[in-house]
JSON list of C-alpha atoms in Angstrom, two decimals:
[
{"chain": "L", "resi": 257, "resn": "MET", "atom": "CA", "xyz": [-89.00, -28.15, -3.80]},
{"chain": "L", "resi": 258, "resn": "SER", "atom": "CA", "xyz": [-85.28, -28.38, -3.53]},
{"chain": "L", "resi": 259, "resn": "VAL", "atom": "CA", "xyz": [-82.69, -28.84, -6.20]},
{"chain": "L", "resi": 260, "resn": "VAL", "atom": "CA", "xyz": [-79.81, -31.08, -5.20]},
{"chain": "L", "resi": 261, "resn": "SER", "atom": "CA", "xyz": [-76.31, -30.14, -6.30]},
{"chain": "L", "resi": 262, "resn": "PRO", "atom": "CA", "xyz": [-74.01, -31.55, -7.49]},
{"chain": "L", "resi": 263, "resn": "GLU", "atom": "CA", "xyz": [-76.48, -33.52, -9.54]},
{"chain": "L", "resi": 264, "resn": "PRO", "atom": "CA", "xyz": [-76.34, -37.22, -8.76]},
{"chain": "L", "resi": 265, "resn": "TYR", "atom": "CA", "xyz": [-77.65, -39.82, -11.16]},
{"chain": "L", "resi": 266, "resn": "ILE", "atom": "CA", "xyz": [-80.24, -42.40, -10.18]},
{"chain": "L", "resi": 267, "resn": "LEU", "atom": "CA", "xyz": [-79.67, -45.17, -12.70]},
{"chain": "L", "resi": 268, "resn": "ASP", "atom": "CA", "xyz": [-80.52, -48.33, -10.79]},
{"chain": "L", "resi": 269, "resn": "PHE", "atom": "CA", "xyz": [-82.07, -49.81, -7.66]},
{"chain": "L", "resi": 270, "resn": "GLY", "atom": "CA", "xyz": [-78.85, -49.39, -5.66]},
{"chain": "L", "resi": 271, "resn": "ALA", "atom": "CA", "xyz": [-78.66, -45.65, -6.35]},
{"chain": "L", "resi": 272, "resn": "ALA", "atom": "CA", "xyz": [-82.35, -45.18, -5.52]},
{"chain": "L", "resi": 273, "resn": "ARG", "atom": "CA", "xyz": [-81.97, -47.20, -2.34]},
{"chain": "L", "resi": 274, "resn": "ALA", "atom": "CA", "xyz": [-79.02, -45.07, -1.27]},
{"chain": "L", "resi": 275, "resn": "LEU", "atom": "CA", "xyz": [-80.90, -41.87, -2.04]},
{"chain": "L", "resi": 276, "resn": "PHE", "atom": "CA", "xyz": [-83.91, -42.84, 0.08]},
{"chain": "L", "resi": 277, "resn": "GLY", "atom": "CA", "xyz": [-82.18, -45.01, 2.70]},
{"chain": "L", "resi": 278, "resn": "GLY", "atom": "CA", "xyz": [-82.44, -42.40, 5.43]},
{"chain": "L", "resi": 279, "resn": "LEU", "atom": "CA", "xyz": [-86.22, -42.83, 5.51]},
{"chain": "L", "resi": 280, "resn": "ALA", "atom": "CA", "xyz": [-85.72, -46.10, 7.42]},
{"chain": "L", "resi": 281, "resn": "GLU", "atom": "CA", "xyz": [-84.90, -44.09, 10.56]},
{"chain": "L", "resi": 282, "resn": "ALA", "atom": "CA", "xyz": [-88.10, -42.01, 10.57]},
{"chain": "L", "resi": 283, "resn": "ARG", "atom": "CA", "xyz": [-90.64, -42.73, 13.31]},
{"chain": "L", "resi": 284, "resn": "SER", "atom": "CA", "xyz": [-93.60, -41.67, 11.19]},
{"chain": "L", "resi": 285, "resn": "GLU", "atom": "CA", "xyz": [-94.39, -42.42, 7.58]},
{"chain": "L", "resi": 286, "resn": "ILE", "atom": "CA", "xyz": [-92.77, -40.14, 5.00]},
{"chain": "L", "resi": 287, "resn": "ALA", "atom": "CA", "xyz": [-93.26, -40.22, 1.25]},
{"chain": "L", "resi": 288, "resn": "ALA", "atom": "CA", "xyz": [-90.40, -38.93, -0.87]},
{"chain": "L", "resi": 289, "resn": "PHE", "atom": "CA", "xyz": [-90.21, -38.27, -4.58]},
{"chain": "L", "resi": 290, "resn": "ALA", "atom": "CA", "xyz": [-87.16, -37.97, -6.82]},
{"chain": "L", "resi": 291, "resn": "TYR", "atom": "CA", "xyz": [-87.70, -36.18, -10.13]},
{"chain": "L", "resi": 292, "resn": "LEU", "atom": "CA", "xyz": [-85.33, -37.35, -12.85]},
{"chain": "L", "resi": 293, "resn": "ALA", "atom": "CA", "xyz": [-84.20, -36.23, -16.29]},
{"chain": "L", "resi": 294, "resn": "ARG", "atom": "CA", "xyz": [-84.19, -38.75, -19.16]},
{"chain": "L", "resi": 295, "resn": "ASP", "atom": "CA", "xyz": [-80.55, -39.59, -18.44]},
{"chain": "L", "resi": 296, "resn": "GLY", "atom": "CA", "xyz": [-81.28, -40.34, -14.75]},
{"chain": "L", "resi": 297, "resn": "ARG", "atom": "CA", "xyz": [-79.93, -37.03, -13.45]},
{"chain": "L", "resi": 298, "resn": "LEU", "atom": "CA", "xyz": [-81.65, -35.98, -10.24]},
{"chain": "L", "resi": 299, "resn": "LEU", "atom": "CA", "xyz": [-83.47, -32.71, -10.86]},
{"chain": "L", "resi": 300, "resn": "GLY", "atom": "CA", "xyz": [-85.05, -32.32, -7.43]},
{"chain": "L", "resi": 301, "resn": "MET", "atom": "CA", "xyz": [-86.88, -33.97, -4.56]},
{"chain": "L", "resi": 302, "resn": "ARG", "atom": "CA", "xyz": [-89.88, -33.48, -2.32]},
{"chain": "L", "resi": 303, "resn": "HIS", "atom": "CA", "xyz": [-90.62, -35.09, 1.06]},
{"chain": "L", "resi": 304, "resn": "MET", "atom": "CA", "xyz": [-94.17, -35.27, 2.37]},
{"chain": "L", "resi": 305, "resn": "HIS", "atom": "CA", "xyz": [-94.73, -35.96, 6.03]},
{"chain": "L", "resi": 306, "resn": "GLY", "atom": "CA", "xyz": [-97.90, -37.60, 7.23]},
{"chain": "L", "resi": 307, "resn": "GLY", "atom": "CA", "xyz": [-99.54, -36.61, 10.45]},
{"chain": "L", "resi": 308, "resn": "GLU", "atom": "CA", "xyz": [-99.81, -40.25, 11.48]},
{"chain": "L", "resi": 309, "resn": "VAL", "atom": "CA", "xyz": [-97.29, -42.93, 12.35]},
{"chain": "L", "resi": 310, "resn": "ASP", "atom": "CA", "xyz": [-98.49, -45.39, 9.73]},
{"chain": "L", "resi": 311, "resn": "ALA", "atom": "CA", "xyz": [-99.95, -43.29, 6.91]},
{"chain": "L", "resi": 312, "resn": "VAL", "atom": "CA", "xyz": [-99.15, -40.40, 4.62]},
{"chain": "L", "resi": 313, "resn": "ASP", "atom": "CA", "xyz": [-101.52, -38.88, 2.10]},
{"chain": "L", "resi": 314, "resn": "VAL", "atom": "CA", "xyz": [-99.89, -38.60, -1.31]},
{"chain": "L", "resi": 315, "resn": "PRO", "atom": "CA", "xyz": [-101.27, -35.54, -3.11]},
{"chain": "L", "resi": 316, "resn": "VAL", "atom": "CA", "xyz": [-101.13, -36.85, -6.66]},
{"chain": "L", "resi": 317, "resn": "ARG", "atom": "CA", "xyz": [-101.79, -33.39, -8.15]},
{"chain": "L", "resi": 318, "resn": "GLN", "atom": "CA", "xyz": [-98.70, -32.05, -6.33]},
{"chain": "L", "resi": 319, "resn": "VAL", "atom": "CA", "xyz": [-96.52, -34.89, -7.63]},
{"chain": "L", "resi": 320, "resn": "VAL", "atom": "CA", "xyz": [-97.67, -34.18, -11.19]},
{"chain": "L", "resi": 321, "resn": "ALA", "atom": "CA", "xyz": [-97.17, -30.41, -10.71]},
{"chain": "L", "resi": 322, "resn": "ASP", "atom": "CA", "xyz": [-93.65, -31.00, -9.37]},
{"chain": "L", "resi": 323, "resn": "ALA", "atom": "CA", "xyz": [-92.82, -33.31, -12.29]},
{"chain": "L", "resi": 324, "resn": "LEU", "atom": "CA", "xyz": [-93.93, -30.62, -14.73]},
{"chain": "L", "resi": 325, "resn": "ALA", "atom": "CA", "xyz": [-92.09, -27.86, -12.83]},
{"chain": "L", "resi": 326, "resn": "PHE", "atom": "CA", "xyz": [-88.84, -29.85, -12.96]},
{"chain": "L", "resi": 327, "resn": "ASP", "atom": "CA", "xyz": [-89.55, -30.90, -16.57]},
{"chain": "L", "resi": 328, "resn": "ALA", "atom": "CA", "xyz": [-88.93, -34.45, -15.33]},
{"chain": "L", "resi": 329, "resn": "ALA", "atom": "CA", "xyz": [-89.08, -37.51, -17.54]},
{"chain": "L", "resi": 330, "resn": "GLY", "atom": "CA", "xyz": [-89.36, -39.88, -14.60]},
{"chain": "L", "resi": 331, "resn": "VAL", "atom": "CA", "xyz": [-90.27, -40.11, -10.93]},
{"chain": "L", "resi": 332, "resn": "VAL", "atom": "CA", "xyz": [-89.13, -42.51, -8.25]},
{"chain": "L", "resi": 333, "resn": "MET", "atom": "CA", "xyz": [-91.36, -42.67, -5.19]},
{"chain": "L", "resi": 334, "resn": "ALA", "atom": "CA", "xyz": [-90.27, -44.07, -1.85]},
{"chain": "L", "resi": 335, "resn": "HIS", "atom": "CA", "xyz": [-91.87, -44.26, 1.55]},
{"chain": "L", "resi": 336, "resn": "ASN", "atom": "CA", "xyz": [-91.00, -45.90, 4.81]},
{"chain": "L", "resi": 337, "resn": "HIS", "atom": "CA", "xyz": [-92.90, -48.32, 7.01]},
{"chain": "L", "resi": 338, "resn": "PRO", "atom": "CA", "xyz": [-92.01, -47.36, 10.60]},
{"chain": "L", "resi": 339, "resn": "SER", "atom": "CA", "xyz": [-93.09, -50.86, 11.68]},
{"chain": "L", "resi": 340, "resn": "GLY", "atom": "CA", "xyz": [-89.94, -52.11, 9.91]},
{"chain": "L", "resi": 341, "resn": "ASP", "atom": "CA", "xyz": [-91.88, -54.46, 7.60]},
{"chain": "L", "resi": 342, "resn": "PRO", "atom": "CA", "xyz": [-91.39, -53.34, 3.98]},
{"chain": "L", "resi": 343, "resn": "GLN", "atom": "CA", "xyz": [-94.20, -55.44, 2.52]},
{"chain": "L", "resi": 344, "resn": "PRO", "atom": "CA", "xyz": [-96.42, -53.17, 0.40]},
{"chain": "L", "resi": 345, "resn": "SER", "atom": "CA", "xyz": [-99.97, -52.71, 1.62]},
{"chain": "L", "resi": 346, "resn": "ALA", "atom": "CA", "xyz": [-103.13, -52.53, -0.46]},
{"chain": "L", "resi": 347, "resn": "ALA", "atom": "CA", "xyz": [-103.05, -48.75, 0.08]},
{"chain": "L", "resi": 348, "resn": "ASP", "atom": "CA", "xyz": [-99.47, -48.64, -1.25]},
{"chain": "L", "resi": 349, "resn": "ARG", "atom": "CA", "xyz": [-100.57, -50.44, -4.41]},
{"chain": "L", "resi": 350, "resn": "ALA", "atom": "CA", "xyz": [-103.60, -48.18, -4.83]},
{"chain": "L", "resi": 351, "resn": "THR", "atom": "CA", "xyz": [-101.45, -45.06, -4.50]},
{"chain": "L", "resi": 352, "resn": "THR", "atom": "CA", "xyz": [-99.03, -46.41, -7.08]},
{"chain": "L", "resi": 353, "resn": "ARG", "atom": "CA", "xyz": [-101.87, -47.05, -9.54]},
{"chain": "L", "resi": 354, "resn": "ARG", "atom": "CA", "xyz": [-103.20, -43.50, -9.00]},
{"chain": "L", "resi": 355, "resn": "LEU", "atom": "CA", "xyz": [-99.75, -42.05, -9.70]},
{"chain": "L", "resi": 356, "resn": "LEU", "atom": "CA", "xyz": [-99.30, -44.16, -12.84]},
{"chain": "L", "resi": 357, "resn": "VAL", "atom": "CA", "xyz": [-102.64, -42.97, -14.20]},
{"chain": "L", "resi": 358, "resn": "ALA", "atom": "CA", "xyz": [-101.97, -39.32, -13.34]},
{"chain": "L", "resi": 359, "resn": "LEU", "atom": "CA", "xyz": [-98.42, -39.18, -14.74]},
{"chain": "L", "resi": 360, "resn": "ASP", "atom": "CA", "xyz": [-99.13, -40.98, -18.01]},
{"chain": "L", "resi": 361, "resn": "PRO", "atom": "CA", "xyz": [-100.94, -38.13, -19.84]},
{"chain": "L", "resi": 362, "resn": "VAL", "atom": "CA", "xyz": [-98.04, -35.74, -19.17]},
{"chain": "L", "resi": 363, "resn": "ASP", "atom": "CA", "xyz": [-95.46, -38.26, -20.45]},
{"chain": "L", "resi": 364, "resn": "VAL", "atom": "CA", "xyz": [-93.77, -38.77, -17.11]},
{"chain": "L", "resi": 365, "resn": "ARG", "atom": "CA", "xyz": [-92.89, -42.33, -16.16]},
{"chain": "L", "resi": 366, "resn": "LEU", "atom": "CA", "xyz": [-93.19, -43.73, -12.65]},
{"chain": "L", "resi": 367, "resn": "LEU", "atom": "CA", "xyz": [-89.88, -45.60, -12.58]},
{"chain": "L", "resi": 368, "resn": "ASP", "atom": "CA", "xyz": [-90.24, -47.29, -9.20]},
{"chain": "L", "resi": 369, "resn": "HIS", "atom": "CA", "xyz": [-91.94, -47.19, -5.83]},
{"chain": "L", "resi": 370, "resn": "LEU", "atom": "CA", "xyz": [-89.71, -48.30, -2.98]},
{"chain": "L", "resi": 371, "resn": "VAL", "atom": "CA", "xyz": [-91.07, -49.34, 0.40]},
{"chain": "L", "resi": 372, "resn": "ILE", "atom": "CA", "xyz": [-88.38, -48.98, 3.02]},
{"chain": "L", "resi": 373, "resn": "GLY", "atom": "CA", "xyz": [-88.33, -51.07, 6.16]},
{"chain": "L", "resi": 374, "resn": "SER", "atom": "CA", "xyz": [-85.75, -51.25, 8.91]},
{"chain": "L", "resi": 375, "resn": "ASP", "atom": "CA", "xyz": [-83.53, -53.83, 7.17]},
{"chain": "L", "resi": 376, "resn": "HIS", "atom": "CA", "xyz": [-84.95, -54.30, 3.67]},
{"chain": "L", "resi": 377, "resn": "VAL", "atom": "CA", "xyz": [-86.33, -52.34, 0.75]},
{"chain": "L", "resi": 378, "resn": "VAL", "atom": "CA", "xyz": [-89.06, -53.65, -1.55]},
{"chain": "L", "resi": 379, "resn": "SER", "atom": "CA", "xyz": [-89.16, -52.41, -5.15]},
{"chain": "L", "resi": 380, "resn": "PHE", "atom": "CA", "xyz": [-92.45, -52.39, -7.06]},
{"chain": "L", "resi": 381, "resn": "ARG", "atom": "CA", "xyz": [-90.43, -52.65, -10.29]},
{"chain": "L", "resi": 382, "resn": "ALA", "atom": "CA", "xyz": [-88.57, -55.74, -9.05]},
{"chain": "L", "resi": 383, "resn": "LEU", "atom": "CA", "xyz": [-91.90, -57.30, -8.07]},
{"chain": "L", "resi": 384, "resn": "GLY", "atom": "CA", "xyz": [-93.16, -56.72, -11.62]},
{"chain": "L", "resi": 385, "resn": "TRP", "atom": "CA", "xyz": [-95.82, -54.28, -10.48]},
{"chain": "L", "resi": 386, "resn": "LEU", "atom": "CA", "xyz": [-94.46, -51.44, -12.67]}
]
């Protein structure tokens, strides 16, 4: 876990996109999580690297533990597609559902899941999936 200082605020899609934009350059899939206070202040982040080019295992228990450790009210997840195509896969949707279910009992909201391609970013919230 790392705490970012000075504390930026992630209040909209543009701020989240800027925060996670660097993932577009990665050659293997990386999942990243931003833990936010109620007011959108960034409390901390975690990056999880997969051992494969096109997959990363998201340890849901670790995401929940991090959210509790940061006393976060919300989480924004992002991951890249090294292929450059940001269209969410069935596995992306399944992971999002698992996170929603796991975070709900601890009163932490999954605010968005961004899929980052080479030129575009797809937001689950904008698609109406969150």
